[in-house]
Amino acid sequence: MYLLHKTEKTLKNENEKINALNRQLMMEYSEIQSGVTVYQKSQDELLMIAPLESEMEEVTI
């Protein structure tokens, strides 16, 4: 009975760690997808493009 309880407790802890890691990965993936969506929308709908390196050199503050 003790061994069964110990095994169950170990498996529960491992399962909690796996679930926590899964939630973290899903959040990171969601943030990346959101950033990609915003970037694509800015290029497609707002016609925003990244400045060329030659243009960046001309800008002064």
mmCIF file of C-alpha atoms in Angstrom, residues 56-61:
data_model
loop_
_atom_site.group_PDB
_atom_site.id
_atom_site.type_symbol
_atom_site.label_atom_id
_atom_site.label_comp_id
_atom_site.label_asym_id
_atom_site.label_seq_id
_atom_site.Cartn_x
_atom_site.Cartn_y
_atom_site.Cartn_z
ATOM 1 C CA MET A 56 18.493 54.467 -41.163
ATOM 2 C CA GLU A 57 21.887 56.137 -41.486
ATOM 3 C CA GLU A 58 20.307 59.384 -42.676
ATOM 4 C CA VAL A 59 18.023 59.743 -39.660
ATOM 5 C CA THR A 60 19.344 62.000 -36.922
ATOM 6 C CA ILE A 61 17.832 62.950 -33.631
#
